mmCIF file of C-alpha atoms and ligand atoms in Angstrom:
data_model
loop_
_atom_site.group_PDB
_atom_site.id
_atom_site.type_symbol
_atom_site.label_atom_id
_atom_site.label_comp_id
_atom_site.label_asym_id
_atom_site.label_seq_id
_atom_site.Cartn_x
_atom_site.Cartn_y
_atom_site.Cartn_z
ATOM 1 C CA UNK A 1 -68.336 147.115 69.743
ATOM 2 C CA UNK A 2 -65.384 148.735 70.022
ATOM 3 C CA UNK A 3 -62.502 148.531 72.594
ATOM 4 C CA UNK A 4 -62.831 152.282 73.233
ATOM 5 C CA UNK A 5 -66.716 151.623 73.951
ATOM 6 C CA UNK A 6 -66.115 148.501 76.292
ATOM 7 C CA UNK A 7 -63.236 150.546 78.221
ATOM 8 C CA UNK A 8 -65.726 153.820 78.283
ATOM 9 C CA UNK A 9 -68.502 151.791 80.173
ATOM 10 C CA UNK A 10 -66.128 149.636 82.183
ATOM 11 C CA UNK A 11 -65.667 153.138 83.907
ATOM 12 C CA UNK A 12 -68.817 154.660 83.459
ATOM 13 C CA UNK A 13 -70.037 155.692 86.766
ATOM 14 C CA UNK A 14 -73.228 158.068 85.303
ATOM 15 C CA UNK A 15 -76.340 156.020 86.386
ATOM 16 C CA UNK A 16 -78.583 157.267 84.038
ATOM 17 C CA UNK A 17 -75.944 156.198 81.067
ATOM 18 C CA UNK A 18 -75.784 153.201 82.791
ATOM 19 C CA UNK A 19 -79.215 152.430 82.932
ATOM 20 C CA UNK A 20 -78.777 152.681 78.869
ATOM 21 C CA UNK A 21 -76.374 149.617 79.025
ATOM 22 C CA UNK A 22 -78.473 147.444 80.859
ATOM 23 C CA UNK A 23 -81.199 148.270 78.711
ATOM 24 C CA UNK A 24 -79.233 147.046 75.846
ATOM 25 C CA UNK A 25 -78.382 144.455 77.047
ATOM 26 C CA UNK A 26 -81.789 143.420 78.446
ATOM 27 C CA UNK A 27 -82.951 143.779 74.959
ATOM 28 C CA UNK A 28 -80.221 141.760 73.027
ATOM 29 C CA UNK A 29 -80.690 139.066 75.377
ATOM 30 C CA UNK A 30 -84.326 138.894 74.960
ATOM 31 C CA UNK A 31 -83.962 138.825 71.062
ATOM 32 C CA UNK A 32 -81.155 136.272 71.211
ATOM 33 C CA UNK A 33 -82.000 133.703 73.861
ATOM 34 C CA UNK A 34 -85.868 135.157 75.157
ATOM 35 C CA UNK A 35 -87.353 134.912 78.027
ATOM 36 C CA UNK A 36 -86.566 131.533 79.230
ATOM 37 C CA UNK A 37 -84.040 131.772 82.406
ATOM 38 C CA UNK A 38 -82.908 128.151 82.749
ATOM 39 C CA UNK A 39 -82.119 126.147 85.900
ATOM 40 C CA UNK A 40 -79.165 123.753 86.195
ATOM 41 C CA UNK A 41 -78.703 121.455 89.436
ATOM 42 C CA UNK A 42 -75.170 121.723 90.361
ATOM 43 C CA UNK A 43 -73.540 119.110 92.000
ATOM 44 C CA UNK A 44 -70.159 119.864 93.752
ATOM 45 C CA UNK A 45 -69.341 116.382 93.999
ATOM 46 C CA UNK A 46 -65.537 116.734 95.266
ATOM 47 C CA UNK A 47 -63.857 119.350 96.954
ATOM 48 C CA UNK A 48 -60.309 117.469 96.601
ATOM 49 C CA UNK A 49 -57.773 119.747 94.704
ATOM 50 C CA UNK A 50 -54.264 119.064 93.794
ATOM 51 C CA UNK A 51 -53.935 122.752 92.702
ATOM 52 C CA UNK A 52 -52.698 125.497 94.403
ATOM 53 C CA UNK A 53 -54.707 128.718 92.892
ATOM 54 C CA UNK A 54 -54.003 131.744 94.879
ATOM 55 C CA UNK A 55 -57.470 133.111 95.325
ATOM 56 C CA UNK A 56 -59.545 129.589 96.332
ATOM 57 C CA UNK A 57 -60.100 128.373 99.821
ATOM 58 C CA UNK A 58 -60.386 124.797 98.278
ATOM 59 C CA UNK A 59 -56.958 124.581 97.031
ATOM 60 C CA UNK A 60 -54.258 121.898 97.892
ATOM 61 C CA UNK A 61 -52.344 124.244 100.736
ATOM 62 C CA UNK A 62 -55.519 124.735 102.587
ATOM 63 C CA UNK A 63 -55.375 122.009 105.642
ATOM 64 C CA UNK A 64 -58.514 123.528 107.199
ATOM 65 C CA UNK A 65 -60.977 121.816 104.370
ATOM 66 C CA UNK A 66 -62.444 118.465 105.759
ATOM 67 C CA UNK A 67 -62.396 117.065 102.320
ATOM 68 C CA UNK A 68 -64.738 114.692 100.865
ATOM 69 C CA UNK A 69 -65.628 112.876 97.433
ATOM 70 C CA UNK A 70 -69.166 111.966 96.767
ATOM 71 C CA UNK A 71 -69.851 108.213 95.563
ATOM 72 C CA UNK A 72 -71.650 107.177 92.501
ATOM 73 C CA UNK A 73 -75.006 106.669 94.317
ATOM 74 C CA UNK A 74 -74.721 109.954 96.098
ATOM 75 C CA UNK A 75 -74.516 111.447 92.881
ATOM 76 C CA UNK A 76 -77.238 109.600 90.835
ATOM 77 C CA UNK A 77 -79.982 110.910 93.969
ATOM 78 C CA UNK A 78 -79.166 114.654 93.654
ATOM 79 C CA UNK A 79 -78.918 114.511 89.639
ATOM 80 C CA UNK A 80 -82.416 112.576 90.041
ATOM 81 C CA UNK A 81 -83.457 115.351 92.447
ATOM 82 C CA UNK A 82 -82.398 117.648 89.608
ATOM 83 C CA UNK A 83 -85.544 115.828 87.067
ATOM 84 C CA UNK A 84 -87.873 115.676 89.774
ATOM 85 C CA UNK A 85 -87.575 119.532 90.129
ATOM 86 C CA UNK A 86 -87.706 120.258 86.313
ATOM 87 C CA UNK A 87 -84.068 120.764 85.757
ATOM 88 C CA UNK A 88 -82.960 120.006 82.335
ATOM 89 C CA UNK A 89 -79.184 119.878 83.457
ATOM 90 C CA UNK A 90 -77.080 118.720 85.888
ATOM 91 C CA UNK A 91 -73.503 120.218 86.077
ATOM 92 C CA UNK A 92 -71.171 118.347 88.041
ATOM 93 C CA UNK A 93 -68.195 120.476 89.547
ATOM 94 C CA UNK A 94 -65.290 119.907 91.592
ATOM 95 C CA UNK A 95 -61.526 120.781 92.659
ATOM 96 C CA UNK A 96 -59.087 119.149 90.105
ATOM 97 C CA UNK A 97 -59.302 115.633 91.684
ATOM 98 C CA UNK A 98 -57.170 112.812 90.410
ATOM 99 C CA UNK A 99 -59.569 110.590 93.093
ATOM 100 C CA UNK A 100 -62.506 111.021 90.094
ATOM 101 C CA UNK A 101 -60.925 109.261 87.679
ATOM 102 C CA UNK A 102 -61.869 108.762 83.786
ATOM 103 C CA UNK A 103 -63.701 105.874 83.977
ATOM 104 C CA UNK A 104 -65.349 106.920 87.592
ATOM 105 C CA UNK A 105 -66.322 110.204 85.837
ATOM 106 C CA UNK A 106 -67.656 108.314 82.584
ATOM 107 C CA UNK A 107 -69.785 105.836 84.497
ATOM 108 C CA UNK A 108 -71.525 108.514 86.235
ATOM 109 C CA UNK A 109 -72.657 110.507 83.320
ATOM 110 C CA UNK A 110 -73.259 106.930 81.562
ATOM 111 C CA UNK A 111 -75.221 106.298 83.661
ATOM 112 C CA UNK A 112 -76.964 109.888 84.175
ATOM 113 C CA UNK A 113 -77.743 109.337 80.450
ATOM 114 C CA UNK A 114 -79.130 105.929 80.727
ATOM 115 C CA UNK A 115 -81.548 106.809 83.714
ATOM 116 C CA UNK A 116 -82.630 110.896 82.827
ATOM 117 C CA UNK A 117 -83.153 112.662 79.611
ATOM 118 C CA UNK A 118 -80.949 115.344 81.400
ATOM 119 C CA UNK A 119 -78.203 117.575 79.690
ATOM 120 C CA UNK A 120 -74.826 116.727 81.879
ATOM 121 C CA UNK A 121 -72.192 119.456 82.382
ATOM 122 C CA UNK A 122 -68.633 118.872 83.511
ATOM 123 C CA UNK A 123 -66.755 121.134 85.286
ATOM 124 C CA UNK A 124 -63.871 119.318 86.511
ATOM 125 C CA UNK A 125 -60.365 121.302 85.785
ATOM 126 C CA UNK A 126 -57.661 120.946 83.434
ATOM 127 C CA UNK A 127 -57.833 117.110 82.653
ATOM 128 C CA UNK A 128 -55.867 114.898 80.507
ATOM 129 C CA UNK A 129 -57.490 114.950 76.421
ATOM 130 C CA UNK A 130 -58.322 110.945 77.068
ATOM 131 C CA UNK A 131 -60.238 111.867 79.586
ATOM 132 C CA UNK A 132 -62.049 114.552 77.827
ATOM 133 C CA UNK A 133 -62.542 111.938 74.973
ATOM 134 C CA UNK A 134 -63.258 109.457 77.335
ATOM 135 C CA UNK A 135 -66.386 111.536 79.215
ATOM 136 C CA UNK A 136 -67.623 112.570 75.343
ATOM 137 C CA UNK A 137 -68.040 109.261 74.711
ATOM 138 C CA UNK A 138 -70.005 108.864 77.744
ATOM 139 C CA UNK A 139 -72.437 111.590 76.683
ATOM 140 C CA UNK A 140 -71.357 114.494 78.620
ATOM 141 C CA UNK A 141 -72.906 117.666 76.894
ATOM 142 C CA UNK A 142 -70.882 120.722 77.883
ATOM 143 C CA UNK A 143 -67.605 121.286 79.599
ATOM 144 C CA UNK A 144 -66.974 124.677 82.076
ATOM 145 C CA UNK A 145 -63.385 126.116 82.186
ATOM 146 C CA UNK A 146 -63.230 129.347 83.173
ATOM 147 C CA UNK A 147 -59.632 131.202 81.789
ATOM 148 C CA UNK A 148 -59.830 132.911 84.848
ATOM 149 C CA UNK A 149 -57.796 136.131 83.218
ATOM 150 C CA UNK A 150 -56.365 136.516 79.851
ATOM 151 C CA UNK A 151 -53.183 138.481 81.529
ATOM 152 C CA UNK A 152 -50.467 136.239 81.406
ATOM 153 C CA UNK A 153 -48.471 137.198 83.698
ATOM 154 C CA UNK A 154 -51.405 137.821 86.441
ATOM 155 C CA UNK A 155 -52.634 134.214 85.394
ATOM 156 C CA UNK A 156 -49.137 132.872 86.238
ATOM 157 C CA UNK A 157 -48.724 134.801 89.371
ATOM 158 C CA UNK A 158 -52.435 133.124 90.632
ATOM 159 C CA UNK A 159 -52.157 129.576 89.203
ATOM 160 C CA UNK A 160 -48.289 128.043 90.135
ATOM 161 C CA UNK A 161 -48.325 124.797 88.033
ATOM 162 C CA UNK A 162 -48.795 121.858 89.745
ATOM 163 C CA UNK A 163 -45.394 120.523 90.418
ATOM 164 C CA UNK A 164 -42.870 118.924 87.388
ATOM 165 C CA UNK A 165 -44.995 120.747 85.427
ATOM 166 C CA UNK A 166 -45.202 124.132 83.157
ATOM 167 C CA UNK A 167 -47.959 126.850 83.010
ATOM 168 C CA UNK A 168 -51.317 125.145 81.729
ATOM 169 C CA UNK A 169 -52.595 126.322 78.396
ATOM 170 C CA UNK A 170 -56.626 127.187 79.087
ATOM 171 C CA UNK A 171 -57.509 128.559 75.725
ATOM 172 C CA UNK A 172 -55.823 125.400 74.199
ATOM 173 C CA UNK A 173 -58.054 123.189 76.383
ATOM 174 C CA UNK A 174 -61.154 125.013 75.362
ATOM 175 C CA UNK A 175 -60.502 124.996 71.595
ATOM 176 C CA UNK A 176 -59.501 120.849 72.119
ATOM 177 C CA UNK A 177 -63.009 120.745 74.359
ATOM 178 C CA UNK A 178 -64.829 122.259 71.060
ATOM 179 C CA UNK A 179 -63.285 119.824 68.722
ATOM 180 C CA UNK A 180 -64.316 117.450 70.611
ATOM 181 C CA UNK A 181 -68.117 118.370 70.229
ATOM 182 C CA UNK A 182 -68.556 120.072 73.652
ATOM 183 C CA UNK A 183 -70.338 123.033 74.270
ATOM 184 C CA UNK A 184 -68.023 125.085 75.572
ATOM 185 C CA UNK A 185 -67.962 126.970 78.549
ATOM 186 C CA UNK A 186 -65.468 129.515 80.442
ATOM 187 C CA UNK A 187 -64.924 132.867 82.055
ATOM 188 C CA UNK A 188 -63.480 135.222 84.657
ATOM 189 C CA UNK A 189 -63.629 136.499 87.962
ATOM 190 C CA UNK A 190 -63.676 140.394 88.315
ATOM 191 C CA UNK A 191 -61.545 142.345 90.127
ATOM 192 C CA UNK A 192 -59.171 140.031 90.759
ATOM 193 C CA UNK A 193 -56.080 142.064 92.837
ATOM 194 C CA UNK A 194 -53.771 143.406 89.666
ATOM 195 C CA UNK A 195 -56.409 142.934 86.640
ATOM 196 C CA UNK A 196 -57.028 146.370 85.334
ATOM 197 C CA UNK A 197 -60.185 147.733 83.048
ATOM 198 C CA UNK A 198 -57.036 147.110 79.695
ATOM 199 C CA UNK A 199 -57.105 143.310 81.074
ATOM 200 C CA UNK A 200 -61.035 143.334 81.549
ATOM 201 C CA UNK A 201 -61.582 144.147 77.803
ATOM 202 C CA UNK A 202 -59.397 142.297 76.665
ATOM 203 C CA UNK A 203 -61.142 139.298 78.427
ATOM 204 C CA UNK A 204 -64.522 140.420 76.916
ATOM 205 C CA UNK A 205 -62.532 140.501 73.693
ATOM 206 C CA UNK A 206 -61.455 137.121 74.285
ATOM 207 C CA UNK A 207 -64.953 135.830 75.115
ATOM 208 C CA UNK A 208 -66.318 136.861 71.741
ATOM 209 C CA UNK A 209 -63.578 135.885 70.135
ATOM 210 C CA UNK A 210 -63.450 132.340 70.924
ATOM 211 C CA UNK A 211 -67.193 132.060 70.045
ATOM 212 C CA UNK A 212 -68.548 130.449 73.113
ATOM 213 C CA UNK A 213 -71.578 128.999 74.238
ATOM 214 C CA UNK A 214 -71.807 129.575 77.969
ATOM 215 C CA UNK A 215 -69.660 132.223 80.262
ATOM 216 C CA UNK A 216 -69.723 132.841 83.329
ATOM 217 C CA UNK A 217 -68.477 135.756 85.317
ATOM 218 C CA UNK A 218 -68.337 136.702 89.027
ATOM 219 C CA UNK A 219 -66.347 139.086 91.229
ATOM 220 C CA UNK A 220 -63.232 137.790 93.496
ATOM 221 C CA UNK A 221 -64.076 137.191 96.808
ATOM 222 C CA UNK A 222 -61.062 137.552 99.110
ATOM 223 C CA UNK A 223 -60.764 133.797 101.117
ATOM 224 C CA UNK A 224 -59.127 134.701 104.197
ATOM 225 C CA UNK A 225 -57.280 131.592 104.321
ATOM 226 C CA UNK A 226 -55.401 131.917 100.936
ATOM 227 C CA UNK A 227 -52.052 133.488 99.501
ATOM 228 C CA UNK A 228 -54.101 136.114 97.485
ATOM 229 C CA UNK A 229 -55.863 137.600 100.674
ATOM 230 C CA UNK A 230 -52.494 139.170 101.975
ATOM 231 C CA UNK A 231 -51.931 142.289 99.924
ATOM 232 C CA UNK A 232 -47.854 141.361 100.362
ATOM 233 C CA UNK A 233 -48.632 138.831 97.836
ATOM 234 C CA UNK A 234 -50.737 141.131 94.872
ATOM 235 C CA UNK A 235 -49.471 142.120 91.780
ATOM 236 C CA UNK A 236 -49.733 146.065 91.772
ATOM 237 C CA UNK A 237 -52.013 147.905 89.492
ATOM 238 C CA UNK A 238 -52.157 151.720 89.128
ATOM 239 C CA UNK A 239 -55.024 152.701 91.352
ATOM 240 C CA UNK A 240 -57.380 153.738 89.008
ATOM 241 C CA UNK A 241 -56.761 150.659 86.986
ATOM 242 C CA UNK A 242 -57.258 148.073 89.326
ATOM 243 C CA UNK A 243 -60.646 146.672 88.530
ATOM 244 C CA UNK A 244 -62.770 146.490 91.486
ATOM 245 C CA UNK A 245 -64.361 143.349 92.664
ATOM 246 C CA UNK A 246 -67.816 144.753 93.152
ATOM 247 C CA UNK A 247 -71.557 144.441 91.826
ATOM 248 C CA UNK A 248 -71.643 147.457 89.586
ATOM 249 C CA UNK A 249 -68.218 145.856 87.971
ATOM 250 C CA UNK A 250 -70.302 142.365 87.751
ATOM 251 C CA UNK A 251 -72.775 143.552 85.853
ATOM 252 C CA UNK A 252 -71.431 145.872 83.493
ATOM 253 C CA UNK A 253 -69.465 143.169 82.471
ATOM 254 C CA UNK A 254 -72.473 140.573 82.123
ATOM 255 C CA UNK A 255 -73.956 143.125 80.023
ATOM 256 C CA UNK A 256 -71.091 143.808 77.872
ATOM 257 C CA UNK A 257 -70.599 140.027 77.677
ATOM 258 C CA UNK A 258 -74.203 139.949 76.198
ATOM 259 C CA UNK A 259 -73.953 142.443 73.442
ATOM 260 C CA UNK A 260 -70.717 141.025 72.477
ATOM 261 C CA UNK A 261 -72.028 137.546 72.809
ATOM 262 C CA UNK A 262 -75.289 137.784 71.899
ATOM 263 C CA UNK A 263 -76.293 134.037 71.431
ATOM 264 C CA UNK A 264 -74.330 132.738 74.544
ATOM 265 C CA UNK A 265 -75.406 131.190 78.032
ATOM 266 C CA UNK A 266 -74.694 133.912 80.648
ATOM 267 C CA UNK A 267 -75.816 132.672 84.508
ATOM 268 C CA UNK A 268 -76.146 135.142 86.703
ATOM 269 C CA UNK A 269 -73.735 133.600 89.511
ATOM 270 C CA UNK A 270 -73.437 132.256 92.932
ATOM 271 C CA UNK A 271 -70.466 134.921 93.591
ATOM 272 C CA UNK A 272 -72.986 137.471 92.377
ATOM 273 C CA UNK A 273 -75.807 136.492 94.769
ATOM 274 C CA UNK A 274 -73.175 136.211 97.439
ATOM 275 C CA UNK A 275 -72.251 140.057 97.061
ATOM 276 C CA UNK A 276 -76.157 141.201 97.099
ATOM 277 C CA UNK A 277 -78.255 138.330 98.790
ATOM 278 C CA UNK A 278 -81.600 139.928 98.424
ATOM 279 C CA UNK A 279 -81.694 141.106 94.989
ATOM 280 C CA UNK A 280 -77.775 139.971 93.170
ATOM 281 C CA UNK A 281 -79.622 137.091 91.224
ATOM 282 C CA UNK A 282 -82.282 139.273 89.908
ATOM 283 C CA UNK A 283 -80.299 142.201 89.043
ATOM 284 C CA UNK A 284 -78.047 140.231 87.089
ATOM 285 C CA UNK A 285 -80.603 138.458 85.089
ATOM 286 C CA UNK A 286 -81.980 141.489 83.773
ATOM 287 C CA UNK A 287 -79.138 142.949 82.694
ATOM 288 C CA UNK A 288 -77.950 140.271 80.312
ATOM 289 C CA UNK A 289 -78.161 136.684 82.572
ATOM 290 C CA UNK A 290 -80.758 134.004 81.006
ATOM 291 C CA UNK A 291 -79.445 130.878 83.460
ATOM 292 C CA UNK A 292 -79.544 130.102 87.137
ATOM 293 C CA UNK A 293 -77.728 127.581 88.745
ATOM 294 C CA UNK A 294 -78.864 126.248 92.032
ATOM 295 C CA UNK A 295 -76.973 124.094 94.582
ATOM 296 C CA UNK A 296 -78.277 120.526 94.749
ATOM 297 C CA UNK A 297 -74.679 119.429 96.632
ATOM 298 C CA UNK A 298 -76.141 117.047 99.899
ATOM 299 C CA UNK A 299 -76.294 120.151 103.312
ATOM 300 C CA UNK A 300 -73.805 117.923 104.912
ATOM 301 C CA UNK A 301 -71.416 118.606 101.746
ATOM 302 C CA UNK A 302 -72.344 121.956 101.185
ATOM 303 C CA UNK A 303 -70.318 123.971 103.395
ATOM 304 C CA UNK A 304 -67.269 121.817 102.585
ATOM 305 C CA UNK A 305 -67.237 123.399 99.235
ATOM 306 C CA UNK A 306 -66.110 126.809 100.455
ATOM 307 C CA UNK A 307 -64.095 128.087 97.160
ATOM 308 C CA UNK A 308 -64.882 131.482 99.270
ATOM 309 C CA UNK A 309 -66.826 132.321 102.512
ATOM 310 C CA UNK A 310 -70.171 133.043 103.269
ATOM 311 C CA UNK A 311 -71.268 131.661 99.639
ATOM 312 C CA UNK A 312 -74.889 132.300 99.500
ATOM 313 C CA UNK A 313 -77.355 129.429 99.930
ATOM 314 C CA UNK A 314 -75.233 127.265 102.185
ATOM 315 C CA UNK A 315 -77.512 126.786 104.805
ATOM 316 C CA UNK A 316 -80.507 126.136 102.320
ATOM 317 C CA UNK A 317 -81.736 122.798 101.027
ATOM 318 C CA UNK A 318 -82.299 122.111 97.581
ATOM 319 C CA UNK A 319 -85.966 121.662 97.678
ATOM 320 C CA UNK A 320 -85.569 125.689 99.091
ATOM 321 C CA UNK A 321 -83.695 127.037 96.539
ATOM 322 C CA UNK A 322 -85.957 125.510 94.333
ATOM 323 C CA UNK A 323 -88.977 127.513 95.476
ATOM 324 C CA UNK A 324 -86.975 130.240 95.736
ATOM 325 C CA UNK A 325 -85.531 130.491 92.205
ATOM 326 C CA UNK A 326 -88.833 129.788 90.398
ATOM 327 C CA UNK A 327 -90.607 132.879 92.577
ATOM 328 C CA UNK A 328 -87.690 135.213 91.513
ATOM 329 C CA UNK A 329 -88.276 134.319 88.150
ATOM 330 C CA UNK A 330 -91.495 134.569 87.903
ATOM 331 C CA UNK A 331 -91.720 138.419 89.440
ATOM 332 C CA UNK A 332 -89.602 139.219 86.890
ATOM 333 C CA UNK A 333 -91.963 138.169 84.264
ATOM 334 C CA UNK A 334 -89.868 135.459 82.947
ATOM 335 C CA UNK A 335 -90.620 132.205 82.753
ATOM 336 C CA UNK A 336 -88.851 129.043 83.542
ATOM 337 C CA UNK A 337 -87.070 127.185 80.790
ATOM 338 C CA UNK A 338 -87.996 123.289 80.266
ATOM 339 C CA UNK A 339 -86.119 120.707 78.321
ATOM 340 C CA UNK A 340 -82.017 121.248 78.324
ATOM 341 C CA UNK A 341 -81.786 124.866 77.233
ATOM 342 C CA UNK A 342 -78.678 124.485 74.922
ATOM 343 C CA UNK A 343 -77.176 127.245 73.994
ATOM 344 C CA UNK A 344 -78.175 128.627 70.404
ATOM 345 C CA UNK A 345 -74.476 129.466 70.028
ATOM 346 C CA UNK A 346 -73.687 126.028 69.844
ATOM 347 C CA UNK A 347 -76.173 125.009 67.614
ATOM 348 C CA UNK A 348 -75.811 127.879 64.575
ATOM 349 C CA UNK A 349 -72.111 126.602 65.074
ATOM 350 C CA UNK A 350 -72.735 123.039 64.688
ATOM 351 C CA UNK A 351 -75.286 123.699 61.683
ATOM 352 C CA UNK A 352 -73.173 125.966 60.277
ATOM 353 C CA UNK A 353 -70.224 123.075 59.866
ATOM 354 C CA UNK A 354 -72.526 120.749 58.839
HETATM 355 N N1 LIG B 1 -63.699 134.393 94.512
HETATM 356 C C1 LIG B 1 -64.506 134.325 93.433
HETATM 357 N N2 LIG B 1 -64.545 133.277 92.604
HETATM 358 C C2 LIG B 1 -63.740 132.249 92.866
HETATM 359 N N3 LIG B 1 -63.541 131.089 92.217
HETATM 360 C C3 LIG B 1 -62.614 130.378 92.880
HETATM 361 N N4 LIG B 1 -62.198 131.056 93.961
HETATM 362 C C4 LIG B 1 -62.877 132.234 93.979
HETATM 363 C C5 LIG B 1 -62.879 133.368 94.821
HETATM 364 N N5 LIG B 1 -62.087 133.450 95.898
HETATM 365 C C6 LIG B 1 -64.201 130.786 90.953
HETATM 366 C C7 LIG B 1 -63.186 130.566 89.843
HETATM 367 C C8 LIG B 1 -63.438 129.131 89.436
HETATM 368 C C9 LIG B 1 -64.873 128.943 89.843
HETATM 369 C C10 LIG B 1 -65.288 127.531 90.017
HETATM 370 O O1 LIG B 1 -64.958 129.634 91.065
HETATM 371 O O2 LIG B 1 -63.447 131.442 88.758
HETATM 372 O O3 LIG B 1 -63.276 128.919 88.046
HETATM 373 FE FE1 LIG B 2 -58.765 123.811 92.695
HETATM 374 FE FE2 LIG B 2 -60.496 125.033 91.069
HETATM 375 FE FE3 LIG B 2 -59.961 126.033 93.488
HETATM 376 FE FE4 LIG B 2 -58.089 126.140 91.564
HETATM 377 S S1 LIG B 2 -60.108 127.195 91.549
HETATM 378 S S2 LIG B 2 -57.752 125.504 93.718
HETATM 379 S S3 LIG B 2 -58.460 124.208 90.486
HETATM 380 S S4 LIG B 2 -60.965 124.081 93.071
HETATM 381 FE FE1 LIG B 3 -81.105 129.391 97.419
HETATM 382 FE FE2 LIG B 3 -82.888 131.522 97.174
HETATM 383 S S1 LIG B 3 -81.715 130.485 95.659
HETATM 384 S S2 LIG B 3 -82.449 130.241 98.913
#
């Protein structure tokens, strides 16, 4: 596609041209990856963060987080809540937390691997390469890194590096996580304050570009108790560039991200179903989403892990969303996927360097 076509529907407003795109890209995505719309149990097992991102309520700054780490056994019962439900992964997230150490991390998804047939996702920040090596080893599957924007200058003015140290290099990281035999996940948020629709397609760009196997997009939610909220701290953007941060934005951009990407792993997000409770999920998945991914974190954790507020499905349990999920899919006429549901991306790539 070209850049003139992703800019023209980036600010398409006609719905019945619309309606065009999201039946392209229901159609792609039913030729590329079919019907299946797989589940993966998340598990926010840490909401420690030594990082100090501008737009997230869990980073270090923020002293009104009761903070708390899950232990090994904690994590083993939701990942083996994740099986009994018919999960084929379990993605393990959490702030960038020096307290979950290598060999913590490692013996975890060891021993995930020795006690499930499940897939195991990481999605634990910017982490040393041993450690990356380190949780390979292990048996971790994929890894999720979201680059977030590929402005510079807006990524710098959102992410201050950690202390004694320079900017971080995300599209390095990914390209090191693919060597390393991951499949490789990242993304961006939409609508983040100073991104325009130039910045948005070049971030599509940058998705197909890097050839990868899952992304995942959602629209900024402002945190009231973070740097990015106050409008005195925004990068400007010409008003009708600024991108906005809502759920006609979200899913012209999932469907975009499927015709450019037509073999890749697209959920249809939390931050999604947060902006449209009732039908966010749905509407996303048919318009280019083919994964899900509901909370398994413990209730008592759940609302701890407020990256922004009023996240949807806080107050439900796991066995809920559960129920929930599979109805949604099902009166859509999709079915559920069993087994891991990796993402055909990665495997033409991995035959093809066979
Ligand atoms: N609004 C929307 N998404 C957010 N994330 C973090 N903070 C916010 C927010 N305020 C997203 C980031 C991160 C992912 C785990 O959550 O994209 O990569
Ligand atoms: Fe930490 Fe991730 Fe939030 Fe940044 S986005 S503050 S790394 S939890
Ligand atoms: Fe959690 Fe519907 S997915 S209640």
């Amino acid at each position: 596609m070209q850049r003139n076509e992703i800019l023209t529907w980036l600010r398409q407003t006609d719905p019945a041209r619309l309606s065009e795109l999201w039946q392209r890209a229901d159609q792609t995505r039913q030729k590329y990856v079919g019907g299946d719309v797989y589940l993966r149990g998340l598990v926010e097992i840490s909401n420690y963060c030594v990082r100090l991102c501008a737009y997230c309520g869990l980073r270090a700054g923020n002293q009104n987080v009761t903070r708390y780490r899950m232990n090994e056994d904690e994590i083993l019962a939701c990942v083996h809540e994740a099986f009994q439900y018919g999960y084929g992964t379990a993605v393990l997230q959490a702030g960038e937390d020096p307290g979950l150490d290598g060999p913590f991390v490692a013996a975890v998804v060891r021993r995930i691997k020795r006690e499930t047939p499940l897939a195991v996702t990481l999605s634990l920040g910017e982490r040393s390469d041993k450690e990356f090596h380190l949780w390979r080893e292990a048996g971790a599957d994929r890894y999720l890194l979201r680059f977030e924007t590929s402005n510079r200058t807006l990524y710098e003015h959102i992410h201050p590096p950690r202390p004694g140290t320079t900017t971080s290099d995300r599209v390095a990281i990914l390209h090191r996580l693919r060597e390393l035999g991951y499949e490789v996940g990242s993304g961006v948020m939409i609508g983040i304050p100073g991104q325009t629709y130039d910045d948005l397609a070049n971030d599509l760009e940058l998705f197909a570009s890097l050839n990868l196997d899952m992304i995942g997009v959602g629209p900024y939610l402002a945190h009231p108790e973070t740097p990015l909220a106050d409008p005195r701290n925004r990068l400007p953007a010409p008003p009708d560039e600024q991108v906005a941060a809502d759920e006609l934005t979200t899913y012209k951009v999932i469907a975009l991200t499927r015709l450019l990407c037509p073999q890749t792993n697209i959920p249809s997000t939390t931050a999604l179903a947060t902006l449209n409770k009732a039908t966010g999920r749905e509407l996303g998945l048919v318009r280019g989403a083919n994964v899900v991914m509901p909370n398994l974190t413990p209730p008592k954790y759940r609302q701890l892990y407020e990256i922004y507020p009023d996240k949807a499905c806080v107050n439900e349990t796991a066995l809920a969303c559960q129920g929930c999920l599979a109805g949604r899919i099902t009166r859509l006429g999709r079915t559920v996927g069993t087994g891991r549901g990796d993402s055909p991306n990665y495997a033409e790539r991995v035959t093809k360097s066979e």
